[in-house]
XYZ file of C-alpha atoms in Angstrom:
415
model
C 48.638 50.352 202.134
C 44.953 49.727 202.345
C 44.660 51.905 205.402
C 46.623 54.691 203.721
C 44.438 54.575 200.712
C 41.347 54.758 202.904
C 42.311 57.763 204.933
C 44.814 59.493 202.657
C 44.804 63.201 202.042
C 46.018 66.311 203.791
C 43.706 69.302 203.371
C 40.403 68.645 205.165
C 37.580 68.949 202.640
C 33.879 68.970 203.301
C 33.691 65.294 202.205
C 36.487 64.345 204.496
C 34.738 65.919 207.455
C 31.762 63.765 206.673
C 33.829 60.673 206.682
C 35.794 61.678 209.835
C 32.491 62.393 211.703
C 31.244 58.848 210.879
C 34.418 57.335 212.208
C 34.369 59.564 215.228
C 30.918 58.254 216.083
C 32.173 54.660 215.799
C 34.992 55.393 218.274
C 32.647 57.252 220.614
C 30.198 54.249 220.764
C 32.979 51.872 221.795
C 34.317 54.286 224.367
C 30.843 54.895 225.796
C 30.407 51.146 226.255
C 33.712 51.077 228.162
C 32.462 53.628 230.717
C 30.775 51.501 233.281
C 28.911 52.374 236.459
C 31.289 52.963 239.387
C 31.900 50.371 242.067
C 29.970 51.252 245.272
C 32.330 53.286 247.443
C 33.044 52.145 250.998
C 35.035 54.849 252.811
C 37.427 52.438 254.649
C 40.631 53.449 252.992
C 43.692 53.093 255.172
C 45.997 56.048 255.436
C 49.117 56.560 257.424
C 50.677 59.868 258.132
C 54.393 60.268 257.595
C 57.019 62.962 257.446
C 58.036 63.556 253.908
C 58.803 66.188 251.364
C 56.945 67.158 248.218
C 59.542 65.613 245.823
C 59.673 62.389 247.785
C 55.838 61.992 247.866
C 55.561 62.680 244.160
C 58.367 60.254 243.452
C 56.616 57.567 245.486
C 53.323 58.039 243.549
C 55.162 58.228 240.218
C 56.718 54.839 240.967
C 53.199 53.366 240.948
C 52.521 54.535 237.381
C 53.101 51.119 235.756
C 50.220 49.693 237.803
C 47.845 52.512 236.870
C 48.808 53.643 233.372
C 49.629 50.406 231.569
C 47.669 49.630 228.460
C 44.926 46.954 228.458
C 44.217 44.223 225.972
C 40.700 45.603 225.876
C 41.854 48.984 224.504
C 40.222 49.846 221.179
C 43.571 50.481 219.548
C 45.151 47.281 220.786
C 44.668 45.114 217.642
C 47.876 43.016 217.216
C 46.381 41.080 214.291
C 46.321 44.305 212.268
C 49.083 46.400 213.778
C 52.660 45.070 214.038
C 53.470 46.230 217.568
C 56.830 44.402 217.478
C 57.876 46.569 214.558
C 56.486 49.623 216.304
C 58.612 48.853 219.340
C 61.647 48.349 217.209
C 61.149 51.745 215.653
C 60.869 53.447 219.012
C 64.064 51.722 220.196
C 65.964 52.653 217.039
C 64.898 56.286 217.371
C 65.955 56.471 221.038
C 69.375 54.959 220.257
C 69.953 57.197 217.234
C 70.489 54.241 215.030
C 71.284 54.684 211.311
C 68.883 51.784 210.465
C 65.699 52.825 208.728
C 62.713 53.325 211.009
C 59.504 55.429 211.202
C 60.053 58.215 213.814
C 57.520 58.607 216.608
C 58.546 62.079 217.810
C 59.491 63.841 214.545
C 57.788 64.686 211.291
C 58.061 62.085 208.538
C 56.707 61.658 204.999
C 56.218 57.936 205.567
C 52.640 56.880 204.754
C 52.154 55.340 208.246
C 54.016 58.160 210.171
C 50.785 59.535 211.796
C 49.583 56.091 212.847
C 52.984 55.220 214.352
C 53.301 58.516 216.258
C 49.909 58.170 217.912
C 50.134 54.404 218.603
C 53.652 54.843 219.964
C 52.333 57.088 222.755
C 49.455 54.702 223.496
C 51.488 51.501 223.546
C 54.602 52.484 225.444
C 55.160 53.801 228.974
C 54.727 57.550 229.155
C 57.812 59.714 229.468
C 58.866 60.986 232.961
C 57.326 64.417 232.411
C 53.885 62.892 231.799
C 54.272 60.576 234.821
C 55.228 63.484 237.031
C 52.128 65.491 235.987
C 50.003 62.398 236.615
C 51.551 61.964 240.096
C 50.893 65.622 240.931
C 47.239 65.213 239.855
C 46.899 62.094 242.140
C 48.630 63.826 245.061
C 46.398 66.901 244.799
C 43.220 64.814 244.609
C 44.193 62.588 247.543
C 45.158 65.511 249.703
C 41.957 67.348 248.964
C 39.800 64.275 249.718
C 41.743 62.828 252.553
C 39.625 64.394 255.252
C 36.377 63.068 253.796
C 37.685 59.665 252.907
C 39.923 58.955 255.844
C 37.024 58.247 258.262
C 37.291 55.369 260.740
C 34.306 52.997 260.784
C 32.138 53.195 263.900
C 32.519 50.108 266.190
C 30.208 47.242 265.703
C 30.007 45.540 269.203
C 29.409 41.847 269.282
C 26.424 40.791 271.311
C 28.667 38.998 273.762
C 30.953 41.988 274.398
C 30.671 43.361 277.917
C 30.286 47.060 278.593
C 33.995 47.610 279.310
C 34.901 46.118 275.918
C 32.286 48.242 274.217
C 33.584 51.395 275.994
C 37.175 50.577 274.891
C 35.963 50.121 271.319
C 34.248 53.473 271.413
C 37.329 55.212 272.838
C 39.562 53.616 270.196
C 37.147 54.865 267.548
C 37.319 58.489 268.971
C 41.113 58.322 269.065
C 41.311 57.339 265.497
C 38.811 60.023 264.637
C 41.087 62.617 266.186
C 43.985 61.418 264.086
C 41.965 62.018 260.904
C 41.598 65.686 261.791
C 45.177 66.190 260.594
C 43.787 65.785 257.096
C 41.905 69.065 257.583
C 45.091 71.089 257.533
C 45.244 73.761 254.866
C 48.136 75.701 253.406
C 48.875 79.109 254.927
C 51.462 81.757 254.565
C 51.405 82.450 258.317
C 54.963 82.905 259.535
C 54.237 83.997 263.129
C 56.088 82.751 266.135
C 53.345 80.203 266.780
C 54.629 78.280 263.786
C 57.307 76.227 265.439
C 59.017 74.754 262.354
C 62.208 75.375 260.419
C 60.449 74.688 257.143
C 58.949 77.747 255.680
C 55.432 77.152 254.191
C 55.091 77.723 250.471
C 52.646 77.163 247.690
C 52.876 73.627 246.249
C 53.437 73.135 242.595
C 50.905 70.367 242.580
C 48.185 72.590 244.029
C 44.707 72.784 242.595
C 46.021 74.221 239.305
C 46.657 70.591 238.131
C 42.957 69.819 238.668
C 41.983 72.957 236.700
C 44.285 71.858 233.949
C 42.672 68.434 233.851
C 39.218 70.058 233.770
C 40.377 72.156 230.873
C 41.404 68.944 229.001
C 37.813 67.790 229.394
C 36.486 70.985 227.982
C 38.869 70.556 225.044
C 37.265 67.132 224.412
C 33.917 68.897 224.067
C 35.178 71.764 221.950
C 36.985 69.362 219.542
C 33.826 67.361 219.237
C 31.751 70.428 218.422
C 34.180 71.499 215.716
C 33.974 68.178 213.944
C 30.142 68.109 214.492
C 29.765 71.610 213.021
C 31.611 70.718 209.883
C 29.765 67.407 209.484
C 26.277 68.906 209.954
C 26.931 71.958 207.730
C 25.811 72.008 204.073
C 28.365 71.653 201.353
C 30.209 74.987 201.056
C 29.002 77.344 198.337
C 30.615 80.364 196.697
C 29.348 83.786 197.688
C 27.522 84.121 194.355
C 25.643 80.867 195.025
C 24.898 81.936 198.608
C 23.297 85.211 197.343
C 21.346 83.323 194.689
C 19.995 80.841 197.257
C 18.969 83.680 199.611
C 17.072 85.512 196.831
C 15.374 82.306 195.743
C 14.189 81.587 199.271
C 12.990 85.212 199.682
C 11.218 85.113 196.321
C 9.103 82.194 197.598
C 7.741 84.257 200.465
C 4.264 85.813 199.745
C 4.008 89.603 199.768
C 1.473 92.332 198.831
C 4.110 94.978 198.035
C 6.534 93.888 195.242
C 8.865 96.909 195.591
C 9.164 96.477 199.344
C 9.709 92.805 198.834
C 12.691 93.465 196.594
C 14.368 95.708 199.141
C 13.748 93.238 201.992
C 15.115 90.378 199.750
C 18.375 92.205 199.101
C 18.755 93.156 202.746
C 17.966 89.701 203.954
C 20.322 88.125 201.367
C 23.181 90.367 202.303
C 22.641 90.079 206.070
C 22.442 86.332 205.895
C 25.619 86.198 203.765
C 27.417 88.465 206.260
C 26.408 86.421 209.264
C 27.468 83.215 207.498
C 30.908 84.646 206.589
C 31.536 85.954 210.070
C 30.591 82.692 211.669
C 32.784 80.800 209.215
C 35.728 82.985 210.140
C 35.058 82.587 213.846
C 34.849 78.789 213.387
C 38.223 78.878 211.623
C 39.681 80.974 214.409
C 38.473 78.550 217.093
C 39.702 75.545 215.043
C 43.084 77.153 214.540
C 43.822 77.366 218.185
C 42.001 74.150 219.274
C 44.032 71.282 220.668
C 42.420 68.088 219.278
C 44.604 65.791 221.321
C 42.215 65.430 224.232
C 39.303 64.439 222.066
C 41.225 61.896 220.002
C 43.142 60.295 222.861
C 39.986 60.073 224.943
C 38.018 58.458 222.119
C 40.813 55.899 221.455
C 42.381 55.526 224.864
C 39.664 56.485 227.415
C 40.679 58.065 230.708
C 44.208 56.696 230.318
C 44.382 58.570 227.022
C 43.786 61.873 228.940
C 46.419 61.014 231.452
C 48.977 60.430 228.700
C 48.698 64.009 227.514
C 51.396 66.488 228.383
C 50.329 70.006 228.958
C 53.541 71.061 227.016
C 52.974 68.747 224.092
C 52.651 70.433 220.738
C 49.457 69.859 218.861
C 49.179 68.712 215.260
C 47.124 69.777 212.212
C 43.495 68.661 212.281
C 44.148 66.485 209.155
C 46.464 64.276 211.208
C 43.916 63.724 213.873
C 41.366 62.891 211.202
C 43.784 60.425 209.622
C 44.340 58.683 212.904
C 40.716 58.524 213.830
C 39.749 57.052 210.537
C 42.659 54.607 210.663
C 41.693 53.390 214.096
C 38.020 52.935 213.080
C 39.259 50.969 210.014
C 41.558 48.800 212.184
C 38.836 48.254 214.841
C 36.311 47.247 212.111
C 38.631 44.658 210.492
C 40.297 43.277 213.604
C 39.355 39.802 214.776
C 40.549 40.411 218.337
C 37.757 39.860 220.831
C 37.670 43.080 222.849
C 35.356 43.705 225.777
C 34.812 47.408 226.379
C 35.712 47.890 230.056
C 37.239 50.570 232.286
C 38.953 48.491 234.946
C 40.696 51.116 237.082
C 39.157 54.599 236.516
C 35.494 53.674 236.753
C 34.320 56.564 238.952
C 36.180 59.081 236.848
C 34.703 57.549 233.721
C 31.222 57.728 235.168
C 31.623 61.391 235.919
C 32.855 62.048 232.383
C 29.827 60.224 231.037
C 27.613 62.398 233.152
C 29.204 65.547 231.731
C 29.458 64.467 228.114
C 26.176 62.661 227.727
C 24.106 65.608 226.532
C 26.520 66.336 223.633
C 27.488 62.774 222.710
C 23.927 61.494 222.650
C 22.907 64.191 220.200
C 25.066 63.642 217.143
C 22.532 65.366 214.814
C 22.241 68.497 216.948
C 24.775 70.693 218.678
C 24.082 70.429 222.395
C 26.693 71.935 224.706
C 27.380 70.252 228.027
C 25.178 71.631 230.748
C 27.750 72.066 233.568
C 31.432 72.740 233.674
C 33.871 70.070 234.945
C 34.077 70.466 238.713
C 37.671 70.104 240.040
C 36.308 68.904 243.432
C 34.268 66.171 241.734
C 37.305 65.227 239.627
C 39.399 65.010 242.780
C 36.920 62.748 244.482
C 36.558 60.358 241.485
C 40.322 60.227 240.890
C 41.017 59.592 244.576
C 38.441 56.812 245.001
C 39.590 55.051 241.777
C 43.284 55.417 242.759
C 42.794 54.110 246.269
C 40.474 51.289 245.189
C 43.107 50.024 242.892
C 45.778 50.632 245.549
C 43.953 48.335 247.843
C 43.945 45.635 245.185
C 47.683 46.024 244.646
C 48.541 46.553 248.321
C 45.737 45.016 250.405
C 47.621 45.172 253.765
C 49.579 48.452 253.284
C 48.226 51.884 254.118
C 48.659 54.696 251.611
C 51.231 57.196 253.013
C 50.338 60.887 252.970
C 52.202 63.787 254.669
C 51.337 64.597 258.232
C 50.639 68.229 257.369
C 50.525 70.289 254.270
C 53.498 72.236 255.527
C 55.710 69.234 254.967
C 54.978 69.225 251.216
C 57.679 71.657 250.124
C 59.797 72.393 247.115
C 63.522 71.709 247.388
């Protein structure tokens, strides 16, 4: 009840934007502390080529999701002393089973006072649905395939001082043999169907091709756009009526010195009308941008970090901005009053986090001034960071097992 009283309300007012902006900054500071410097990368990942199909490869990667997408006790939202996660789990199970018992729905609209909080936390606490896992697996597959040639590089031999020349020669030859094998990673998709292609499998465009990286880059841009919308509202003066705007413009113009009173009057009216028109047009454009903006990437990134972005489905329907404001304010309230000792830390996706920090720093470090990011998210940089983080964690989970990738891109086909 106390949380509801704190963040209650539906229509976003100027005062509510001020409050939401303060809470957004609280969440952003915690998330920034979680984004650590990446672990030094040593390109000694172990790959093994295998004959497989696209569905089989994606299914294999998807089966690893619990090891990569599970929540952490250090997550900002994970405050069991404030939130009854047992009750939340029960509500989710009752909803899935179609039970007649009372529960707060997590996938449907509800008038319950805690409905918004339950819907957002339900996605963060529980395993993502198969569609989200499949999209994540395609993102991983694309990234690994793009980076395989650069990362799958055998280490040069390091002869021991007691090794004779023959041993050193064999070590060098083994090194070159392994180097040849890595060239298979340089294969690229092609529509060539000439006789030289001795295969019964027709090449085709893969559904996990670079579009998934572009979609992920678009999510990052949505983080920035959502941030700017909240920032613009928060930094703007309290809204005034048109009459008050005209009066203010005339008062400001009257303070300006002039040697020609009649000319001054004309300029004052022109300046007043022009300023009012510009303000009205900008306000309408802001409303247009806000109306089509998806605030999910911003909110889930602030509360759930990189994992929060992975949990988003490209087909998920967005919600009114007031719901996102309520959730952000509720999470800031919960985080402030929780006694859980949380250490901000990104354990798995450190390289990706570092790249996001590099992109977002200009904007996030200037809360009192609108500063757009200076460069667009690079799909190739995203692929590199995702691949390194994924394979680093793979090595921890499977220290003696190589990561399997298709022998050629032609084998990754739809069925």
